[in-house]
GROMACS .gro file of C-alpha atoms in nm:
model
  355
    1MET     CA    1  12.904  12.929  10.342
    2LYS     CA    2  13.178  12.786  10.558
    3ALA     CA    3  13.134  12.581  10.870
    4GLU     CA    4  13.259  12.735  11.193
    5LYS     CA    5  13.269  12.660  11.563
    6ASP     CA    6  12.971  12.772  11.772
    7LYS     CA    7  13.128  12.967  12.058
    8LYS     CA    8  12.834  12.896  12.288
    9THR     CA    9  12.821  12.520  12.252
   10GLY     CA   10  13.158  12.420  12.110
   11LYS     CA   11  12.987  12.234  11.825
   12TRP     CA   12  12.993  12.326  11.457
   13LEU     CA   13  12.743  12.543  11.272
   14ILE     CA   14  12.706  12.648  10.911
   15GLN     CA   15  12.540  12.959  10.766
   16TYR     CA   16  12.407  12.939  10.413
   17ARG     CA   17  12.186  13.094  10.147
   18TYR     CA   18  11.958  12.899   9.920
   19THR     CA   19  11.668  12.929   9.677
   20ASP     CA   20  11.357  12.744   9.788
   21TRP     CA   21  11.125  12.557   9.553
   22LYS     CA   22  10.917  12.875   9.503
   23GLY     CA   23  11.223  13.065   9.379
   24ASN     CA   24  11.267  13.274   9.695
   25ARG     CA   25  11.620  13.347   9.820
   26LYS     CA   26  11.665  13.269  10.189
   27LYS     CA   27  11.937  13.274  10.453
   28SER     CA   28  11.957  13.032  10.744
   29THR     CA   29  12.186  12.866  10.998
   30LYS     CA   30  12.210  12.502  11.099
   31ARG     CA   31  12.375  12.417  11.432
   32GLY     CA   32  12.475  12.121  11.643
   33PHE     CA   33  12.720  11.929  11.421
   34SER     CA   34  12.996  11.728  11.583
   35THR     CA   35  13.249  11.793  11.304
   36LYS     CA   36  13.314  12.043  11.027
   37ARG     CA   37  13.285  11.764  10.770
   38GLU     CA   38  12.943  11.663  10.902
   39ALA     CA   39  12.820  12.023  10.870
   40GLU     CA   40  12.947  12.059  10.513
   41GLU     CA   41  12.801  11.724  10.409
   42TRP     CA   42  12.463  11.821  10.554
   43LEU     CA   43  12.466  12.146  10.357
   44ARG     CA   44  12.562  11.968  10.036
   45ASN     CA   45  12.268  11.726  10.072
   46PHE     CA   46  12.032  12.005  10.174
   47LEU     CA   47  12.113  12.216   9.868
   48MET     CA   48  12.068  11.918   9.640
   49SER     CA   49  11.728  11.849   9.797
   50GLN     CA   50  11.619  12.208   9.739
   51GLN     CA   51  11.722  12.187   9.375
   52ALA     CA   52  11.596  11.830   9.337
   53ASP     CA   53  11.929  11.737   9.186
   54PHE     CA   54  11.890  11.371   9.103
   55ASN     CA   55  12.251  11.304   9.184
   56MET     CA   56  12.116  11.318   9.539
   57SER     CA   57  12.075  10.987   9.718
   58PHE     CA   58  11.747  10.799   9.737
   59GLU     CA   59  11.733  10.851  10.114
   60GLU     CA   60  11.769  11.228  10.073
   61PHE     CA   61  11.490  11.240   9.817
   62VAL     CA   62  11.266  11.035  10.045
   63LYS     CA   63  11.298  11.314  10.303
   64LEU     CA   64  11.138  11.549  10.048
   65TYR     CA   65  10.869  11.290   9.988
   66TYR     CA   66  10.798  11.263  10.362
   67GLU     CA   67  10.777  11.640  10.407
   68ASP     CA   68  10.521  11.674  10.130
   69MET     CA   69  10.309  11.368  10.211
   70THR     CA   70  10.291  11.395  10.592
   71PRO     CA   71  10.034  11.678  10.605
   72ARG     CA   72   9.827  11.511  10.332
   73LEU     CA   73   9.787  11.165  10.484
   74ARG     CA   74   9.637  11.031  10.804
   75GLU     CA   75   9.894  10.982  11.078
   76HIS     CA   76   9.845  10.607  11.089
   77THR     CA   77   9.876  10.579  10.710
   78MET     CA   78  10.199  10.779  10.710
   79LYS     CA   79  10.343  10.568  10.990
   80THR     CA   80  10.271  10.249  10.793
   81LYS     CA   81  10.423  10.401  10.479
   82LYS     CA   82  10.742  10.497  10.665
   83HIS     CA   83  10.766  10.151  10.820
   84ILE     CA   84  10.765   9.984  10.479
   85ILE     CA   85  11.010  10.231  10.328
   86GLU     CA   86  11.261  10.220  10.614
   87LEU     CA   87  11.263   9.842  10.655
   88LYS     CA   88  11.199   9.704  10.305
   89ILE     CA   89  11.324   9.967  10.060
   90MET     CA   90  11.583  10.192  10.221
   91PRO     CA   91  11.841   9.918  10.301
   92PHE     CA   92  11.870   9.840   9.927
   93PHE     CA   93  11.834  10.183   9.763
   94GLY     CA   94  11.917  10.433  10.037
   95LYS     CA   95  12.274  10.522   9.932
   96LYS     CA   96  12.216  10.500   9.556
   97SER     CA   97  12.174  10.818   9.352
   98MET     CA   98  11.820  10.868   9.226
   99ASN     CA   99  11.927  10.894   8.862
  100ALA     CA  100  12.151  10.587   8.893
  101ILE     CA  101  11.874  10.345   8.995
  102THR     CA  102  11.790  10.125   8.697
  103PRO     CA  103  11.515   9.874   8.616
  104ALA     CA  104  11.778   9.602   8.666
  105ASP     CA  105  11.841   9.730   9.022
  106ILE     CA  106  11.469   9.715   9.095
  107ARG     CA  107  11.434   9.362   8.959
  108LYS     CA  108  11.725   9.251   9.174
  109TRP     CA  109  11.552   9.404   9.477
  110GLN     CA  110  11.225   9.235   9.378
  111ASN     CA  111  11.399   8.898   9.350
  112GLU     CA  112  11.534   8.935   9.703
  113LEU     CA  113  11.181   9.004   9.827
  114LEU     CA  114  11.046   8.700   9.642
  115LEU     CA  115  11.284   8.477   9.836
  116LYS     CA  116  11.124   8.588  10.163
  117ASN     CA  117  10.808   8.433  10.301
  118TYR     CA  118  10.584   8.733  10.230
  119SER     CA  119  10.225   8.705  10.114
  120GLN     CA  120  10.145   8.802   9.755
  121THR     CA  121   9.944   9.104   9.873
  122TYR     CA  122  10.227   9.227  10.096
  123LEU     CA  123  10.475   9.195   9.810
  124ARG     CA  124  10.249   9.412   9.596
  125THR     CA  125  10.217   9.667   9.878
  126ILE     CA  126  10.596   9.698   9.916
  127ASN     CA  127  10.650   9.727   9.541
  128ASN     CA  128  10.374   9.985   9.508
  129GLN     CA  129  10.543  10.203   9.768
  130LEU     CA  130  10.868  10.220   9.570
  131THR     CA  131  10.667  10.295   9.256
  132ALA     CA  132  10.487  10.577   9.439
  133ILE     CA  133  10.819  10.742   9.531
  134PHE     CA  134  10.940  10.738   9.170
  135ASN     CA  135  10.600  10.854   9.044
  136TYR     CA  136  10.631  11.147   9.284
  137ALA     CA  137  10.980  11.224   9.151
  138THR     CA  138  10.866  11.222   8.788
  139GLN     CA  139  10.545  11.417   8.849
  140TYR     CA  140  10.672  11.694   9.076
  141TYR     CA  141  11.050  11.706   9.026
  142ASP     CA  142  11.078  11.615   8.658
  143LEU     CA  143  11.275  11.294   8.693
  144LYS     CA  144  11.292  11.177   8.330
  145ASN     CA  145  11.208  10.811   8.377
  146ASN     CA  146  11.041  10.590   8.635
  147PRO     CA  147  11.250  10.271   8.639
  148CYS     CA  148  10.970  10.085   8.818
  149LYS     CA  149  10.757  10.090   8.503
  150LYS     CA  150  11.016   9.896   8.304
  151ALA     CA  151  11.090   9.658   8.591
  152GLY     CA  152  10.726   9.554   8.624
  153SER     CA  153  10.547   9.457   8.943
  154ILE     CA  154  10.539   9.164   9.184
  155GLY     CA  155  10.270   9.019   9.406
  156LYS     CA  156   9.894   9.038   9.369
  157ASN     CA  157   9.633   9.299   9.454
  158LYS     CA  158   9.419   9.055   9.646
  159ALA     CA  159   9.467   8.719   9.808
  160GLU     CA  160   9.379   8.401   9.623
  161GLU     CA  161   9.138   8.309   9.902
  162MET     CA  162   8.962   8.521  10.159
  163ASN     CA  163   8.900   8.379  10.503
  164PHE     CA  164   8.565   8.440  10.665
  165TRP     CA  165   8.321   8.281  10.906
  166THR     CA  166   7.977   8.155  10.821
  167LYS     CA  167   7.698   8.242  11.063
  168GLU     CA  168   7.731   7.894  11.213
  169GLU     CA  169   8.106   7.938  11.271
  170PHE     CA  170   8.052   8.277  11.430
  171SER     CA  171   7.786   8.131  11.659
  172MET     CA  172   8.045   7.880  11.782
  173PHE     CA  173   8.311   8.150  11.823
  174ILE     CA  174   8.090   8.391  12.021
  175GLU     CA  175   8.025   8.118  12.277
  176GLY     CA  176   8.400   8.116  12.340
  177VAL     CA  177   8.407   8.480  12.455
  178MET     CA  178   8.068   8.501  12.625
  179ASP     CA  179   8.230   8.501  12.970
  180LYS     CA  180   8.346   8.862  12.908
  181GLN     CA  181   8.058   9.094  12.826
  182ARG     CA  182   8.279   9.358  12.665
  183SER     CA  183   8.436   9.107  12.426
  184TYR     CA  184   8.103   8.940  12.353
  185THR     CA  185   7.932   9.270  12.269
  186ALA     CA  186   8.224   9.403  12.063
  187PHE     CA  187   8.241   9.093  11.842
  188MET     CA  188   7.863   9.088  11.804
  189VAL     CA  189   7.876   9.445  11.674
  190LEU     CA  190   8.161   9.365  11.434
  191PHE     CA  191   7.991   9.060  11.285
  192TRP     CA  192   7.637   9.197  11.256
  193THR     CA  193   7.730   9.545  11.127
  194GLY     CA  194   8.047   9.486  10.923
  195MET     CA  195   8.213   9.797  11.063
  196ARG     CA  196   8.591   9.831  11.073
  197ILE     CA  197   8.777   9.766  11.398
  198GLY     CA  198   8.881  10.132  11.425
  199GLU     CA  199   8.517  10.239  11.380
  200LEU     CA  200   8.406  10.000  11.654
  201LEU     CA  201   8.669  10.127  11.900
  202ALA     CA  202   8.564  10.490  11.837
  203LEU     CA  203   8.193  10.432  11.907
  204THR     CA  204   8.027  10.639  12.180
  205PRO     CA  205   7.677  10.617  12.334
  206SER     CA  206   7.575  10.926  12.135
  207ASP     CA  207   7.635  10.732  11.811
  208ILE     CA  208   7.354  10.486  11.888
  209ASP     CA  209   6.990  10.578  11.828
  210PHE     CA  210   6.780  10.314  12.001
  211GLU     CA  211   6.452  10.461  11.875
  212GLU     CA  212   6.553  10.474  11.509
  213LYS     CA  213   6.753  10.150  11.550
  214THR     CA  214   7.066  10.291  11.388
  215ILE     CA  215   7.434  10.349  11.455
  216HIS     CA  216   7.610  10.658  11.321
  217ILE     CA  217   7.967  10.579  11.216
  218SER     CA  218   8.159  10.906  11.199
  219LYS     CA  219   8.509  10.841  11.334
  220SER     CA  220   8.787  10.589  11.376
  221TYR     CA  221   9.027  10.505  11.660
  222GLN     CA  222   9.394  10.411  11.651
  223ARG     CA  223   9.658  10.374  11.919
  224ILE     CA  224   9.970  10.549  11.781
  225ASP     CA  225  10.295  10.572  11.977
  226GLY     CA  226  10.112  10.538  12.308
  227ARG     CA  227   9.847  10.798  12.218
  228ASP     CA  228   9.474  10.756  12.157
  229VAL     CA  229   9.402  10.912  11.817
  230ILE     CA  230   9.051  10.975  11.682
  231THR     CA  231   9.029  11.048  11.309
  232PRO     CA  232   8.754  11.066  11.044
  233PRO     CA  233   8.656  10.735  10.882
  234LYS     CA  234   8.885  10.578  10.622
  235THR     CA  235   8.680  10.713  10.329
  236GLN     CA  236   8.420  10.983  10.274
  237LYS     CA  237   8.153  10.715  10.239
  238GLY     CA  238   8.277  10.577  10.571
  239ASN     CA  239   8.073  10.848  10.743
  240ARG     CA  240   7.741  10.667  10.739
  241ILE     CA  241   7.432  10.559  10.932
  242ILE     CA  242   7.353  10.187  10.938
  243THR     CA  243   7.047  10.002  11.061
  244VAL     CA  244   7.082   9.758  11.349
  245PRO     CA  245   6.869   9.453  11.437
  246ASP     CA  246   6.675   9.447  11.765
  247PHE     CA  247   6.876   9.167  11.922
  248LEU     CA  248   7.201   9.363  11.876
  249LEU     CA  249   7.045   9.678  12.024
  250ALA     CA  250   6.938   9.472  12.324
  251ASP     CA  251   7.294   9.344  12.370
  252LEU     CA  252   7.430   9.700  12.345
  253LYS     CA  253   7.177   9.838  12.594
  254ASP     CA  254   7.250   9.562  12.844
  255TYR     CA  255   7.625   9.621  12.806
  256MET     CA  256   7.592   9.999  12.847
  257ASN     CA  257   7.374   9.960  13.157
  258ASN     CA  258   7.658   9.771  13.323
  259ILE     CA  259   7.917  10.046  13.264
  260TYR     CA  260   7.949  10.277  13.564
  261CYS     CA  261   7.897  10.650  13.494
  262LEU     CA  262   7.900  10.612  13.116
  263GLU     CA  263   7.887  10.953  12.945
  264ASP     CA  264   7.755  11.027  12.595
  265ASN     CA  265   8.101  11.091  12.449
  266ASP     CA  266   8.289  10.811  12.627
  267ARG     CA  267   8.427  10.531  12.413
  268LEU     CA  268   8.199  10.229  12.445
  269PHE     CA  269   8.493   9.992  12.404
  270PRO     CA  270   8.795  10.160  12.570
  271VAL     CA  271   9.042   9.894  12.454
  272THR     CA  272   9.296   9.860  12.173
  273LYS     CA  273   9.313   9.646  11.861
  274TYR     CA  274   9.579   9.440  12.041
  275TYR     CA  275   9.328   9.354  12.315
  276MET     CA  276   9.069   9.253  12.055
  277GLU     CA  277   9.321   9.033  11.874
  278HIS     CA  278   9.406   8.861  12.203
  279GLU     CA  279   9.038   8.801  12.275
  280MET     CA  280   8.984   8.670  11.924
  281LYS     CA  281   9.260   8.412  11.968
  282ARG     CA  282   9.107   8.312  12.299
  283GLY     CA  283   8.764   8.267  12.142
  284VAL     CA  284   8.909   8.061  11.858
  285LYS     CA  285   9.090   7.837  12.106
  286ASN     CA  286   8.779   7.792  12.322
  287SER     CA  287   8.545   7.723  12.029
  288GLY     CA  288   8.766   7.528  11.789
  289VAL     CA  289   8.668   7.732  11.480
  290LYS     CA  290   8.934   7.823  11.225
  291TYR     CA  291   9.141   8.134  11.290
  292ILE     CA  292   9.074   8.445  11.085
  293ARG     CA  293   9.190   8.805  11.126
  294ILE     CA  294   8.972   9.067  11.291
  295HIS     CA  295   8.931   9.240  10.954
  296ASP     CA  296   8.800   8.912  10.814
  297ILE     CA  297   8.492   8.950  11.036
  298ARG     CA  298   8.404   9.240  10.805
  299HIS     CA  299   8.441   9.001  10.510
  300SER     CA  300   8.215   8.758  10.696
  301HIS     CA  301   7.942   9.022  10.725
  302CYS     CA  302   7.966   9.101  10.355
  303ALA     CA  303   7.952   8.732  10.265
  304MET     CA  304   7.635   8.705  10.470
  305LEU     CA  305   7.482   9.006  10.292
  306MET     CA  306   7.557   8.849   9.955
  307GLU     CA  307   7.402   8.521  10.064
  308LEU     CA  308   7.089   8.711  10.169
  309GLY     CA  309   7.065   8.865   9.822
  310ILE     CA  310   7.148   9.223   9.926
  311THR     CA  311   7.240   9.432   9.620
  312PRO     CA  312   7.603   9.543   9.573
  313LEU     CA  313   7.501   9.909   9.610
  314GLU     CA  314   7.326   9.845   9.942
  315ALA     CA  315   7.620   9.640  10.070
  316ALA     CA  316   7.872   9.905   9.964
  317GLU     CA  317   7.677  10.177  10.146
  318ARG     CA  318   7.651   9.969  10.463
  319LEU     CA  319   8.022   9.884  10.461
  320GLY     CA  320   8.132  10.238  10.375
  321HIS     CA  321   8.304  10.154  10.048
  322GLU     CA  322   8.383  10.456   9.833
  323ARG     CA  323   8.296  10.271   9.512
  324VAL     CA  324   8.066   9.977   9.441
  325GLU     CA  325   8.335   9.835   9.210
  326THR     CA  326   8.573   9.810   9.506
  327MET     CA  327   8.331   9.593   9.695
  328LEU     CA  328   8.260   9.375   9.394
  329ASN     CA  329   8.629   9.319   9.323
  330THR     CA  330   8.697   9.237   9.687
  331TYR     CA  331   8.405   9.013   9.773
  332ALA     CA  332   8.253   8.872   9.455
  333HIS     CA  333   8.433   8.538   9.489
  334LEU     CA  334   8.314   8.469   9.844
  335TYR     CA  335   8.008   8.281   9.723
  336PRO     CA  336   8.091   8.140   9.378
  337ASN     CA  337   7.784   7.918   9.397
  338LYS     CA  338   7.576   8.235   9.352
  339GLN     CA  339   7.664   8.231   8.984
  340ARG     CA  340   7.550   7.870   8.960
  341LYS     CA  341   7.221   7.954   9.132
  342LEU     CA  342   7.173   8.241   8.888
  343SER     CA  343   7.231   8.023   8.584
  344ASP     CA  344   6.996   7.759   8.729
  345LYS     CA  345   6.721   8.021   8.767
  346LEU     CA  346   6.774   8.136   8.407
  347GLU     CA  347   6.749   7.775   8.294
  348GLN     CA  348   6.424   7.736   8.488
  349ILE     CA  349   6.274   8.054   8.337
  350TYR     CA  350   6.372   7.942   7.988
  351LYS     CA  351   6.211   7.597   8.031
  352GLU     CA  352   5.893   7.751   8.173
  353GLY     CA  353   5.871   7.965   7.860
  354LEU     CA  354   5.872   7.654   7.644
  355GLN     CA  355   5.574   7.498   7.818
   0.00000   0.00000   0.00000
């Protein structure tokens, strides 16, 4: 297994044999190296990765992690995962050997993150990603210990406060984008249905049943590396049919009637999330309401459902949450006065029983 010059290209190549993770012996050739040393170093790292030798560097093990996870995750999810790893984790751990990373190393890394102006939820997301890599190493490659467990975590699973608009605030905001029918209709759909932005941008005319007064949510849209990508909804429960009020159906029908040659499978809103964010900022500026994220419009819809007394199960089904508990944990604090109203009603029932 010695490196040698490739007579055709003048670069270096190396032929080698190895045993893959299934125990099969294989022979292969890797070409295109600039130097003999580069070829030999590549082979050394490759063989360690095949054997999962934990003297291998963190960055080499992450390549194994990527190879296994890429076909299992949505493209957008994998891209986000790689972004966090490459920018927030790899600079600190990349050259360290997997079995040399200690809880003290992880706490030092955490302390550096804590000095940055990251939100508590983002800190938890970054930390969870490192933990996931070590969990993968212990579960599938028999790394003896996960140093993240001893180091503990940082950040919080959810924000202390959740921003949302009341119906009155949304009414002010929608006036600020009414001059553009596409923006007006899109934000009306988001607020009055609670669907995710990707679900909105994937809607087609065939998804809307004007007779049954429903919208079928069955897909999601993302713009990835300059490509339009349509995927299934975020969760299995995300594939759902929701009821729609008459006024929103009227807005949708009016909007669709003004689109030239609209086909059943055309996207109703052929724009990107970036466009919607720009329009949201414009509406906020024109109306004077507080700024919230596009995703917070979904929170606003849920807050409205809770105020109307809709049960958690009904709200979870409408929003496409996989579990009712997820919705309760996320939104229960939006209307804390609900608990006070409940206790007041119990007090009233108790006093009536004494009369």
